[in-house]
């Protein structure tokens, strides 16, 4: 492997000389040459300072023009500006965009590598303006792509899965700031729900190990959310004043009109150098009604708990399809300031705040005893609160060290709690967590001879505080209780540096990318509460350093076929949740701390093909193979000689996170996209994943591996103001034999034979009433199918009718 990497590095540094001074203009759509394109200096468009391309799309340009900003114009294409740093040596390649056609391959990604996606050997998914699809929350916005699997344990939760990896094996990023904290667990997470799709410009999903670029946690990939930027005043205007909003209501089969009530409002004020964008979003979701066509008895909600005259009582649910206790609400506020002085760096201030109501853990509330009574009277997450303040400096000037530099400093606060009370027991256990996070990262870009150098530094620190108590719901008397995380507090500090080198080996044909990252991680945990925790240790400390690398090639055989191949290492240092958590993963099982836990690492191999056989049709195929070493999995464990202990009044089998010997994940994905000149378009995607874990010579299915899933969508633009879409979402069967023995796949919430296959049919129509007003009507799960997504503890929505109104005014 080391020889392979060294070979790639040597090949990348070979200098491919480009002779001549020719400029070449091609179409973004099909890479064909654009003839009769006019190239001029931006501030001098006279006929004496213009050059016209020939039938090959080429024209010679004076060497002196390489220091000027150029304007490229061609009939039928958008005007394009060319900056001096876009030259490859003495050669210039410009791609012109056809209006109304989006080609993701040439868009600049939100990754730390500021280069076109076409040159990256990574599998990147773009989800643009997700609010246009009327998602109820961020999990819906990602799931609607059909290319990302999302698990749910409650209506207020959504846990994305990338290449068979979930939760703390996926890195979440918003506006360049990492969201992962040391208490991100290995099970299922709901943190992405606290992001607002209504303020999102684009969601970028990077599939596969991205640790050489992003560091720890990016084993399965990265989900990077980029919010709307403020807009300056342009075209000679003194002020750019715009405002708008969205109102949406959803009904369950025209019966329950409280399925969703959402309101979003935004305001933008922009001057020549200063712009501010402010937004607020309110969401209120009622108890979710599941589909009634083929309603399974296992998923009926026949009884629910209520306190009557001071006694827990099991009430009969008059509508078993209504999942009582799943309702929740959420509020989000966001503001971005953008200041771009005539000289000096650009400044950005980003303020974000989100707070939810109590979010009931529906899967736990749906559990019942052998005599039909609820196991829990209460089980809910307390209000989840997220606050972020980030300050960004962006330098855009050529120096000996960089052509572009971005520095982001951020502060974050996350509060959450877990609250549970068993049916018939007056003691409510409350476990509270607070995480304070500080981070700073610097990313630099320097253009060299036919190549680009990206490098940077990152440092972050997390402080975790946990407390817990038991409260009598009537007397309000409190007593000490076991904390979920170390009662004495815990801390994680991380510093890292990375470098990535990208080189054009053959102009318009072959591009190589190589990179490496060094990371040092330090974790401290003080368990405290020795009277509660009978552990043979009082604390834990862990230090580790990791070097990981990446190498890849992109090869454009011709204008119809592109190949990409990539090898990347990944790693994830054990966090507080892995190393120091005490948690009842399921009734009768208790996860305890394991101070000897080590980091887990991966080697990932990718191969991808993009084929455009005819104009408007694009076929994409990808395959990957990932080896996970030292995989952190949950297994039976002993404390001293004991394999069980009394916890919360019940004897529980002892489990702990341990390093398994190895796990293997492989998969295939395919996408078809087609667009006609008549306004018809089609998108099809399918993803298949397989995972096996090996421990002590015994193999078993790996957890978090979804069955085959995907989407088929057909869109039609009718005239100028009406658009219609129909789409089919599907998931294959997950039989018992493929369930993980760890319990993370929530077999108890499936059926006796596993999770059945399902598909839904959906319709949407959008009308642009005017330039300022848009009306959308959709019917999701039109056939009212009863189904659950794999590993989920709550059924998906039944027939859902959505009506939304969007307005925007200048």
JSON list of N, CA and C in Angstrom, two decimals, residues 625-696:
[
{"chain": "A", "resi": 625, "resn": "UNK", "atom": "N", "xyz": [-15.49, -0.66, -2.01]},
{"chain": "A", "resi": 625, "resn": "UNK", "atom": "CA", "xyz": [-15.15, -1.71, -1.06]},
{"chain": "A", "resi": 625, "resn": "UNK", "atom": "C", "xyz": [-14.40, -1.06, 0.10]},
{"chain": "A", "resi": 626, "resn": "UNK", "atom": "N", "xyz": [-14.90, -1.24, 1.31]},
{"chain": "A", "resi": 626, "resn": "UNK", "atom": "CA", "xyz": [-14.30, -0.62, 2.49]},
{"chain": "A", "resi": 626, "resn": "UNK", "atom": "C", "xyz": [-13.97, -1.70, 3.50]},
{"chain": "A", "resi": 627, "resn": "UNK", "atom": "N", "xyz": [-12.75, -1.65, 4.03]},
{"chain": "A", "resi": 627, "resn": "UNK", "atom": "CA", "xyz": [-12.33, -2.54, 5.11]},
{"chain": "A", "resi": 627, "resn": "UNK", "atom": "C", "xyz": [-12.20, -1.70, 6.37]},
{"chain": "A", "resi": 628, "resn": "UNK", "atom": "N", "xyz": [-12.95, -2.09, 7.39]},
{"chain": "A", "resi": 628, "resn": "UNK", "atom": "CA", "xyz": [-12.96, -1.38, 8.66]},
{"chain": "A", "resi": 628, "resn": "UNK", "atom": "C", "xyz": [-12.17, -2.19, 9.68]},
{"chain": "A", "resi": 629, "resn": "UNK", "atom": "N", "xyz": [-11.04, -1.63, 10.14]},
{"chain": "A", "resi": 629, "resn": "UNK", "atom": "CA", "xyz": [-10.18, -2.31, 11.10]},
{"chain": "A", "resi": 629, "resn": "UNK", "atom": "C", "xyz": [-10.47, -1.82, 12.52]},
{"chain": "A", "resi": 630, "resn": "UNK", "atom": "N", "xyz": [-10.50, -2.74, 13.47]},
{"chain": "A", "resi": 630, "resn": "UNK", "atom": "CA", "xyz": [-10.75, -2.36, 14.85]},
{"chain": "A", "resi": 630, "resn": "UNK", "atom": "C", "xyz": [-12.12, -1.73, 15.02]},
{"chain": "A", "resi": 631, "resn": "UNK", "atom": "N", "xyz": [-13.10, -2.24, 14.26]},
{"chain": "A", "resi": 631, "resn": "UNK", "atom": "CA", "xyz": [-14.45, -1.66, 14.29]},
{"chain": "A", "resi": 631, "resn": "UNK", "atom": "C", "xyz": [-14.98, -1.65, 15.71]},
{"chain": "A", "resi": 632, "resn": "UNK", "atom": "N", "xyz": [-15.53, -0.52, 16.13]},
{"chain": "A", "resi": 632, "resn": "UNK", "atom": "CA", "xyz": [-16.10, -0.40, 17.46]},
{"chain": "A", "resi": 632, "resn": "UNK", "atom": "C", "xyz": [-17.52, -0.94, 17.43]},
{"chain": "A", "resi": 633, "resn": "UNK", "atom": "N", "xyz": [-17.72, -2.07, 18.08]},
{"chain": "A", "resi": 633, "resn": "UNK", "atom": "CA", "xyz": [-19.03, -2.72, 18.10]},
{"chain": "A", "resi": 633, "resn": "UNK", "atom": "C", "xyz": [-19.38, -3.08, 19.54]},
{"chain": "A", "resi": 634, "resn": "UNK", "atom": "N", "xyz": [-20.66, -3.33, 19.79]},
{"chain": "A", "resi": 634, "resn": "UNK", "atom": "CA", "xyz": [-21.13, -3.67, 21.13]},
{"chain": "A", "resi": 634, "resn": "UNK", "atom": "C", "xyz": [-21.14, -5.18, 21.31]},
{"chain": "A", "resi": 635, "resn": "UNK", "atom": "N", "xyz": [-20.51, -5.67, 22.38]},
{"chain": "A", "resi": 635, "resn": "UNK", "atom": "CA", "xyz": [-20.39, -7.10, 22.62]},
{"chain": "A", "resi": 635, "resn": "UNK", "atom": "C", "xyz": [-20.57, -7.38, 24.12]},
{"chain": "A", "resi": 636, "resn": "UNK", "atom": "N", "xyz": [-20.88, -8.63, 24.51]},
{"chain": "A", "resi": 636, "resn": "UNK", "atom": "CA", "xyz": [-20.92, -9.00, 25.94]},
{"chain": "A", "resi": 636, "resn": "UNK", "atom": "C", "xyz": [-19.59, -8.66, 26.61]},
{"chain": "A", "resi": 637, "resn": "UNK", "atom": "N", "xyz": [-19.67, -8.25, 27.88]},
{"chain": "A", "resi": 637, "resn": "UNK", "atom": "CA", "xyz": [-18.49, -7.73, 28.57]},
{"chain": "A", "resi": 637, "resn": "UNK", "atom": "C", "xyz": [-18.59, -8.11, 30.05]},
{"chain": "A", "resi": 638, "resn": "UNK", "atom": "N", "xyz": [-17.47, -8.04, 30.72]},
{"chain": "A", "resi": 638, "resn": "UNK", "atom": "CA", "xyz": [-17.46, -8.33, 32.16]},
{"chain": "A", "resi": 638, "resn": "UNK", "atom": "C", "xyz": [-16.80, -7.20, 32.92]},
{"chain": "A", "resi": 639, "resn": "UNK", "atom": "N", "xyz": [-17.36, -6.90, 34.09]},
{"chain": "A", "resi": 639, "resn": "UNK", "atom": "CA", "xyz": [-16.73, -6.00, 35.04]},
{"chain": "A", "resi": 639, "resn": "UNK", "atom": "C", "xyz": [-16.20, -6.87, 36.17]},
{"chain": "A", "resi": 640, "resn": "UNK", "atom": "N", "xyz": [-14.89, -7.08, 36.19]},
{"chain": "A", "resi": 640, "resn": "UNK", "atom": "CA", "xyz": [-14.32, -8.08, 37.09]},
{"chain": "A", "resi": 640, "resn": "UNK", "atom": "C", "xyz": [-14.75, -9.44, 36.62]},
{"chain": "A", "resi": 641, "resn": "UNK", "atom": "N", "xyz": [-15.48, -10.16, 37.45]},
{"chain": "A", "resi": 641, "resn": "UNK", "atom": "CA", "xyz": [-16.00, -11.47, 37.05]},
{"chain": "A", "resi": 641, "resn": "UNK", "atom": "C", "xyz": [-17.49, -11.44, 36.78]},
{"chain": "A", "resi": 642, "resn": "UNK", "atom": "N", "xyz": [-18.12, -10.26, 36.93]},
{"chain": "A", "resi": 642, "resn": "UNK", "atom": "CA", "xyz": [-19.57, -10.15, 36.78]},
{"chain": "A", "resi": 642, "resn": "UNK", "atom": "C", "xyz": [-19.95, -9.88, 35.33]},
{"chain": "A", "resi": 643, "resn": "UNK", "atom": "N", "xyz": [-20.97, -10.61, 34.85]},
{"chain": "A", "resi": 643, "resn": "UNK", "atom": "CA", "xyz": [-21.48, -10.38, 33.50]},
{"chain": "A", "resi": 643, "resn": "UNK", "atom": "C", "xyz": [-22.87, -9.74, 33.52]},
{"chain": "A", "resi": 644, "resn": "UNK", "atom": "N", "xyz": [-23.38, -9.36, 34.72]},
{"chain": "A", "resi": 644, "resn": "UNK", "atom": "CA", "xyz": [-24.63, -8.63, 34.84]},
{"chain": "A", "resi": 644, "resn": "UNK", "atom": "C", "xyz": [-24.59, -7.82, 36.13]},
{"chain": "A", "resi": 645, "resn": "UNK", "atom": "N", "xyz": [-25.44, -6.77, 36.20]},
{"chain": "A", "resi": 645, "resn": "UNK", "atom": "CA", "xyz": [-25.50, -5.97, 37.42]},
{"chain": "A", "resi": 645, "resn": "UNK", "atom": "C", "xyz": [-26.87, -5.31, 37.52]},
{"chain": "A", "resi": 646, "resn": "UNK", "atom": "N", "xyz": [-27.17, -4.81, 38.73]},
{"chain": "A", "resi": 646, "resn": "UNK", "atom": "CA", "xyz": [-28.45, -4.16, 38.97]},
{"chain": "A", "resi": 646, "resn": "UNK", "atom": "C", "xyz": [-28.35, -2.71, 38.52]},
{"chain": "A", "resi": 647, "resn": "UNK", "atom": "N", "xyz": [-29.24, -2.29, 37.62]},
{"chain": "A", "resi": 647, "resn": "UNK", "atom": "CA", "xyz": [-29.21, -0.92, 37.09]},
{"chain": "A", "resi": 647, "resn": "UNK", "atom": "C", "xyz": [-30.64, -0.42, 36.95]},
{"chain": "A", "resi": 648, "resn": "UNK", "atom": "N", "xyz": [-30.95, 0.71, 37.58]},
{"chain": "A", "resi": 648, "resn": "UNK", "atom": "CA", "xyz": [-32.30, 1.28, 37.56]},
{"chain": "A", "resi": 648, "resn": "UNK", "atom": "C", "xyz": [-33.35, 0.26, 38.00]},
{"chain": "A", "resi": 649, "resn": "UNK", "atom": "N", "xyz": [-32.98, -0.55, 39.00]},
{"chain": "A", "resi": 649, "resn": "UNK", "atom": "CA", "xyz": [-33.94, -1.48, 39.56]},
{"chain": "A", "resi": 649, "resn": "UNK", "atom": "C", "xyz": [-34.12, -2.77, 38.79]},
{"chain": "A", "resi": 650, "resn": "UNK", "atom": "N", "xyz": [-33.26, -3.04, 37.79]},
{"chain": "A", "resi": 650, "resn": "UNK", "atom": "CA", "xyz": [-33.42, -4.26, 36.99]},
{"chain": "A", "resi": 650, "resn": "UNK", "atom": "C", "xyz": [-32.05, -4.86, 36.71]},
{"chain": "A", "resi": 651, "resn": "UNK", "atom": "N", "xyz": [-31.94, -6.19, 36.85]},
{"chain": "A", "resi": 651, "resn": "UNK", "atom": "CA", "xyz": [-30.68, -6.85, 36.51]},
{"chain": "A", "resi": 651, "resn": "UNK", "atom": "C", "xyz": [-30.52, -6.85, 34.99]},
{"chain": "A", "resi": 652, "resn": "UNK", "atom": "N", "xyz": [-29.38, -6.37, 34.55]},
{"chain": "A", "resi": 652, "resn": "UNK", "atom": "CA", "xyz": [-29.13, -6.23, 33.11]},
{"chain": "A", "resi": 652, "resn": "UNK", "atom": "C", "xyz": [-27.83, -6.91, 32.72]},
{"chain": "A", "resi": 653, "resn": "UNK", "atom": "N", "xyz": [-27.83, -7.55, 31.56]},
{"chain": "A", "resi": 653, "resn": "UNK", "atom": "CA", "xyz": [-26.61, -8.14, 31.02]},
{"chain": "A", "resi": 653, "resn": "UNK", "atom": "C", "xyz": [-25.63, -7.03, 30.67]},
{"chain": "A", "resi": 654, "resn": "UNK", "atom": "N", "xyz": [-24.35, -7.23, 30.96]},
{"chain": "A", "resi": 654, "resn": "UNK", "atom": "CA", "xyz": [-23.33, -6.21, 30.73]},
{"chain": "A", "resi": 654, "resn": "UNK", "atom": "C", "xyz": [-22.82, -6.30, 29.30]},
{"chain": "A", "resi": 655, "resn": "UNK", "atom": "N", "xyz": [-22.86, -5.18, 28.62]},
{"chain": "A", "resi": 655, "resn": "UNK", "atom": "CA", "xyz": [-22.30, -5.05, 27.28]},
{"chain": "A", "resi": 655, "resn": "UNK", "atom": "C", "xyz": [-21.30, -3.90, 27.29]},
{"chain": "A", "resi": 656, "resn": "UNK", "atom": "N", "xyz": [-20.42, -3.85, 26.31]},
{"chain": "A", "resi": 656, "resn": "UNK", "atom": "CA", "xyz": [-19.47, -2.74, 26.18]},
{"chain": "A", "resi": 656, "resn": "UNK", "atom": "C", "xyz": [-19.05, -2.62, 24.73]},
{"chain": "A", "resi": 657, "resn": "UNK", "atom": "N", "xyz": [-18.61, -1.44, 24.37]},
{"chain": "A", "resi": 657, "resn": "UNK", "atom": "CA", "xyz": [-18.03, -1.23, 23.06]},
{"chain": "A", "resi": 657, "resn": "UNK", "atom": "C", "xyz": [-16.61, -1.78, 23.07]},
{"chain": "A", "resi": 658, "resn": "UNK", "atom": "N", "xyz": [-16.30, -2.63, 22.10]},
{"chain": "A", "resi": 658, "resn": "UNK", "atom": "CA", "xyz": [-14.97, -3.23, 21.97]},
{"chain": "A", "resi": 658, "resn": "UNK", "atom": "C", "xyz": [-14.52, -3.10, 20.53]},
{"chain": "A", "resi": 659, "resn": "UNK", "atom": "N", "xyz": [-13.23, -3.31, 20.31]},
{"chain": "A", "resi": 659, "resn": "UNK", "atom": "CA", "xyz": [-12.69, -3.31, 18.95]},
{"chain": "A", "resi": 659, "resn": "UNK", "atom": "C", "xyz": [-12.77, -4.70, 18.36]},
{"chain": "A", "resi": 660, "resn": "UNK", "atom": "N", "xyz": [-13.64, -4.88, 17.35]},
{"chain": "A", "resi": 660, "resn": "UNK", "atom": "CA", "xyz": [-13.70, -6.15, 16.63]},
{"chain": "A", "resi": 660, "resn": "UNK", "atom": "C", "xyz": [-12.48, -6.25, 15.73]},
{"chain": "A", "resi": 661, "resn": "UNK", "atom": "N", "xyz": [-12.20, -7.45, 15.24]},
{"chain": "A", "resi": 661, "resn": "UNK", "atom": "CA", "xyz": [-11.01, -7.62, 14.42]},
{"chain": "A", "resi": 661, "resn": "UNK", "atom": "C", "xyz": [-11.12, -6.90, 13.08]},
{"chain": "A", "resi": 662, "resn": "UNK", "atom": "N", "xyz": [-12.27, -7.05, 12.41]},
{"chain": "A", "resi": 662, "resn": "UNK", "atom": "CA", "xyz": [-12.38, -6.45, 11.07]},
{"chain": "A", "resi": 662, "resn": "UNK", "atom": "C", "xyz": [-13.83, -6.47, 10.62]},
{"chain": "A", "resi": 663, "resn": "UNK", "atom": "N", "xyz": [-14.17, -5.50, 9.76]},
{"chain": "A", "resi": 663, "resn": "UNK", "atom": "CA", "xyz": [-15.48, -5.50, 9.11]},
{"chain": "A", "resi": 663, "resn": "UNK", "atom": "C", "xyz": [-15.28, -5.13, 7.65]},
{"chain": "A", "resi": 664, "resn": "UNK", "atom": "N", "xyz": [-16.13, -5.66, 6.80]},
{"chain": "A", "resi": 664, "resn": "UNK", "atom": "CA", "xyz": [-16.05, -5.37, 5.37]},
{"chain": "A", "resi": 664, "resn": "UNK", "atom": "C", "xyz": [-17.40, -4.85, 4.88]},
{"chain": "A", "resi": 665, "resn": "UNK", "atom": "N", "xyz": [-17.35, -3.76, 4.11]},
{"chain": "A", "resi": 665, "resn": "UNK", "atom": "CA", "xyz": [-18.55, -3.18, 3.53]},
{"chain": "A", "resi": 665, "resn": "UNK", "atom": "C", "xyz": [-18.31, -2.99, 2.04]},
{"chain": "A", "resi": 666, "resn": "UNK", "atom": "N", "xyz": [-19.23, -3.43, 1.23]},
{"chain": "A", "resi": 666, "resn": "UNK", "atom": "CA", "xyz": [-19.12, -3.25, -0.22]},
{"chain": "A", "resi": 666, "resn": "UNK", "atom": "C", "xyz": [-20.48, -2.82, -0.75]},
{"chain": "A", "resi": 667, "resn": "UNK", "atom": "N", "xyz": [-20.46, -2.22, -1.93]},
{"chain": "A", "resi": 667, "resn": "UNK", "atom": "CA", "xyz": [-21.74, -1.76, -2.46]},
{"chain": "A", "resi": 667, "resn": "UNK", "atom": "C", "xyz": [-21.67, -1.30, -3.88]},
{"chain": "A", "resi": 668, "resn": "UNK", "atom": "N", "xyz": [-22.86, -1.09, -4.45]},
{"chain": "A", "resi": 668, "resn": "UNK", "atom": "CA", "xyz": [-23.03, -0.61, -5.82]},
{"chain": "A", "resi": 668, "resn": "UNK", "atom": "C", "xyz": [-24.06, 0.50, -5.82]},
{"chain": "A", "resi": 669, "resn": "UNK", "atom": "N", "xyz": [-23.88, 1.45, -6.70]},
{"chain": "A", "resi": 669, "resn": "UNK", "atom": "CA", "xyz": [-24.93, 2.46, -6.89]},
{"chain": "A", "resi": 669, "resn": "UNK", "atom": "C", "xyz": [-25.00, 2.81, -8.37]},
{"chain": "A", "resi": 670, "resn": "UNK", "atom": "N", "xyz": [-26.20, 3.13, -8.81]},
{"chain": "A", "resi": 670, "resn": "UNK", "atom": "CA", "xyz": [-26.43, 3.48, -10.22]},
{"chain": "A", "resi": 670, "resn": "UNK", "atom": "C", "xyz": [-27.40, 4.65, -10.28]},
{"chain": "A", "resi": 671, "resn": "UNK", "atom": "N", "xyz": [-27.17, 5.56, -11.23]},
{"chain": "A", "resi": 671, "resn": "UNK", "atom": "CA", "xyz": [-28.04, 6.72, -11.42]},
{"chain": "A", "resi": 671, "resn": "UNK", "atom": "C", "xyz": [-28.24, 6.96, -12.91]},
{"chain": "A", "resi": 672, "resn": "UNK", "atom": "N", "xyz": [-29.45, 7.32, -13.26]},
{"chain": "A", "resi": 672, "resn": "UNK", "atom": "CA", "xyz": [-29.78, 7.70, -14.64]},
{"chain": "A", "resi": 672, "resn": "UNK", "atom": "C", "xyz": [-30.48, 9.06, -14.58]},
{"chain": "A", "resi": 673, "resn": "UNK", "atom": "N", "xyz": [-30.01, 9.99, -15.36]},
{"chain": "A", "resi": 673, "resn": "UNK", "atom": "CA", "xyz": [-30.69, 11.29, -15.46]},
{"chain": "A", "resi": 673, "resn": "UNK", "atom": "C", "xyz": [-30.86, 11.63, -16.93]},
{"chain": "A", "resi": 674, "resn": "UNK", "atom": "N", "xyz": [-32.03, 12.17, -17.24]},
{"chain": "A", "resi": 674, "resn": "UNK", "atom": "CA", "xyz": [-32.35, 12.50, -18.63]},
{"chain": "A", "resi": 674, "resn": "UNK", "atom": "C", "xyz": [-33.13, 13.80, -18.66]},
{"chain": "A", "resi": 675, "resn": "UNK", "atom": "N", "xyz": [-32.81, 14.66, -19.59]},
{"chain": "A", "resi": 675, "resn": "UNK", "atom": "CA", "xyz": [-33.50, 15.93, -19.73]},
{"chain": "A", "resi": 675, "resn": "UNK", "atom": "C", "xyz": [-33.70, 16.23, -21.21]},
{"chain": "A", "resi": 676, "resn": "UNK", "atom": "N", "xyz": [-34.93, 16.56, -21.56]},
{"chain": "A", "resi": 676, "resn": "UNK", "atom": "CA", "xyz": [-35.26, 16.87, -22.95]},
{"chain": "A", "resi": 676, "resn": "UNK", "atom": "C", "xyz": [-35.38, 18.37, -23.12]},
{"chain": "A", "resi": 677, "resn": "UNK", "atom": "N", "xyz": [-35.39, 18.80, -24.36]},
{"chain": "A", "resi": 677, "resn": "UNK", "atom": "CA", "xyz": [-35.57, 20.23, -24.64]},
{"chain": "A", "resi": 677, "resn": "UNK", "atom": "C", "xyz": [-37.00, 20.68, -24.41]},
{"chain": "A", "resi": 678, "resn": "UNK", "atom": "N", "xyz": [-37.92, 19.70, -24.28]},
{"chain": "A", "resi": 678, "resn": "UNK", "atom": "CA", "xyz": [-39.33, 20.04, -24.12]},
{"chain": "A", "resi": 678, "resn": "UNK", "atom": "C", "xyz": [-39.77, 20.19, -22.68]},
{"chain": "A", "resi": 679, "resn": "UNK", "atom": "N", "xyz": [-38.82, 20.20, -21.74]},
{"chain": "A", "resi": 679, "resn": "UNK", "atom": "CA", "xyz": [-39.17, 20.40, -20.34]},
{"chain": "A", "resi": 679, "resn": "UNK", "atom": "C", "xyz": [-39.44, 19.13, -19.56]},
{"chain": "A", "resi": 680, "resn": "UNK", "atom": "N", "xyz": [-39.17, 17.96, -20.16]},
{"chain": "A", "resi": 680, "resn": "UNK", "atom": "CA", "xyz": [-39.32, 16.69, -19.47]},
{"chain": "A", "resi": 680, "resn": "UNK", "atom": "C", "xyz": [-37.98, 16.23, -18.93]},
{"chain": "A", "resi": 681, "resn": "UNK", "atom": "N", "xyz": [-37.96, 15.74, -17.70]},
{"chain": "A", "resi": 681, "resn": "UNK", "atom": "CA", "xyz": [-36.73, 15.21, -17.13]},
{"chain": "A", "resi": 681, "resn": "UNK", "atom": "C", "xyz": [-37.04, 13.98, -16.29]},
{"chain": "A", "resi": 682, "resn": "UNK", "atom": "N", "xyz": [-36.03, 13.14, -16.12]},
{"chain": "A", "resi": 682, "resn": "UNK", "atom": "CA", "xyz": [-36.19, 11.89, -15.37]},
{"chain": "A", "resi": 682, "resn": "UNK", "atom": "C", "xyz": [-34.93, 11.64, -14.55]},
{"chain": "A", "resi": 683, "resn": "UNK", "atom": "N", "xyz": [-35.13, 11.12, -13.34]},
{"chain": "A", "resi": 683, "resn": "UNK", "atom": "CA", "xyz": [-34.01, 10.74, -12.49]},
{"chain": "A", "resi": 683, "resn": "UNK", "atom": "C", "xyz": [-34.31, 9.40, -11.84]},
{"chain": "A", "resi": 684, "resn": "UNK", "atom": "N", "xyz": [-33.34, 8.49, -11.91]},
{"chain": "A", "resi": 684, "resn": "UNK", "atom": "CA", "xyz": [-33.47, 7.17, -11.31]},
{"chain": "A", "resi": 684, "resn": "UNK", "atom": "C", "xyz": [-32.20, 6.88, -10.51]},
{"chain": "A", "resi": 685, "resn": "UNK", "atom": "N", "xyz": [-32.36, 6.35, -9.32]},
{"chain": "A", "resi": 685, "resn": "UNK", "atom": "CA", "xyz": [-31.19, 5.97, -8.52]},
{"chain": "A", "resi": 685, "resn": "UNK", "atom": "C", "xyz": [-31.49, 4.71, -7.73]},
{"chain": "A", "resi": 686, "resn": "UNK", "atom": "N", "xyz": [-30.45, 3.91, -7.49]},
{"chain": "A", "resi": 686, "resn": "UNK", "atom": "CA", "xyz": [-30.56, 2.70, -6.69]},
{"chain": "A", "resi": 686, "resn": "UNK", "atom": "C", "xyz": [-29.23, 2.44, -6.00]},
{"chain": "A", "resi": 687, "resn": "UNK", "atom": "N", "xyz": [-29.29, 1.99, -4.74]},
{"chain": "A", "resi": 687, "resn": "UNK", "atom": "CA", "xyz": [-28.09, 1.75, -3.96]},
{"chain": "A", "resi": 687, "resn": "UNK", "atom": "C", "xyz": [-28.21, 0.41, -3.24]},
{"chain": "A", "resi": 688, "resn": "UNK", "atom": "N", "xyz": [-27.15, -0.40, -3.33]},
{"chain": "A", "resi": 688, "resn": "UNK", "atom": "CA", "xyz": [-27.11, -1.70, -2.66]},
{"chain": "A", "resi": 688, "resn": "UNK", "atom": "C", "xyz": [-25.85, -1.76, -1.80]},
{"chain": "A", "resi": 689, "resn": "UNK", "atom": "N", "xyz": [-25.99, -2.25, -0.56]},
{"chain": "A", "resi": 689, "resn": "UNK", "atom": "CA", "xyz": [-24.87, -2.32, 0.38]},
{"chain": "A", "resi": 689, "resn": "UNK", "atom": "C", "xyz": [-24.86, -3.67, 1.08]},
{"chain": "A", "resi": 690, "resn": "UNK", "atom": "N", "xyz": [-23.67, -4.17, 1.34]},
{"chain": "A", "resi": 690, "resn": "UNK", "atom": "CA", "xyz": [-23.49, -5.43, 2.08]},
{"chain": "A", "resi": 690, "resn": "UNK", "atom": "C", "xyz": [-22.40, -5.23, 3.13]},
{"chain": "A", "resi": 691, "resn": "UNK", "atom": "N", "xyz": [-22.63, -5.74, 4.36]},
{"chain": "A", "resi": 691, "resn": "UNK", "atom": "CA", "xyz": [-21.64, -5.57, 5.41]},
{"chain": "A", "resi": 691, "resn": "UNK", "atom": "C", "xyz": [-21.51, -6.80, 6.28]},
{"chain": "A", "resi": 692, "resn": "UNK", "atom": "N", "xyz": [-20.27, -7.16, 6.61]},
{"chain": "A", "resi": 692, "resn": "UNK", "atom": "CA", "xyz": [-19.97, -8.31, 7.47]},
{"chain": "A", "resi": 692, "resn": "UNK", "atom": "C", "xyz": [-18.93, -7.89, 8.49]},
{"chain": "A", "resi": 693, "resn": "UNK", "atom": "N", "xyz": [-19.12, -8.29, 9.74]},
{"chain": "A", "resi": 693, "resn": "UNK", "atom": "CA", "xyz": [-18.13, -8.02, 10.79]},
{"chain": "A", "resi": 693, "resn": "UNK", "atom": "C", "xyz": [-17.55, -9.35, 11.26]},
{"chain": "A", "resi": 694, "resn": "UNK", "atom": "N", "xyz": [-16.22, -9.36, 11.51]},
{"chain": "A", "resi": 694, "resn": "UNK", "atom": "CA", "xyz": [-15.51, -10.55, 11.96]},
{"chain": "A", "resi": 694, "resn": "UNK", "atom": "C", "xyz": [-14.97, -10.30, 13.36]},
{"chain": "A", "resi": 695, "resn": "UNK", "atom": "N", "xyz": [-15.22, -11.23, 14.26]},
{"chain": "A", "resi": 695, "resn": "UNK", "atom": "CA", "xyz": [-14.72, -11.11, 15.63]},
{"chain": "A", "resi": 695, "resn": "UNK", "atom": "C", "xyz": [-14.42, -12.50, 16.17]},
{"chain": "A", "resi": 696, "resn": "UNK", "atom": "N", "xyz": [-13.16, -12.71, 16.56]},
{"chain": "A", "resi": 696, "resn": "UNK", "atom": "CA", "xyz": [-12.72, -14.01, 17.08]},
{"chain": "A", "resi": 696, "resn": "UNK", "atom": "C", "xyz": [-13.00, -15.14, 16.09]}
]
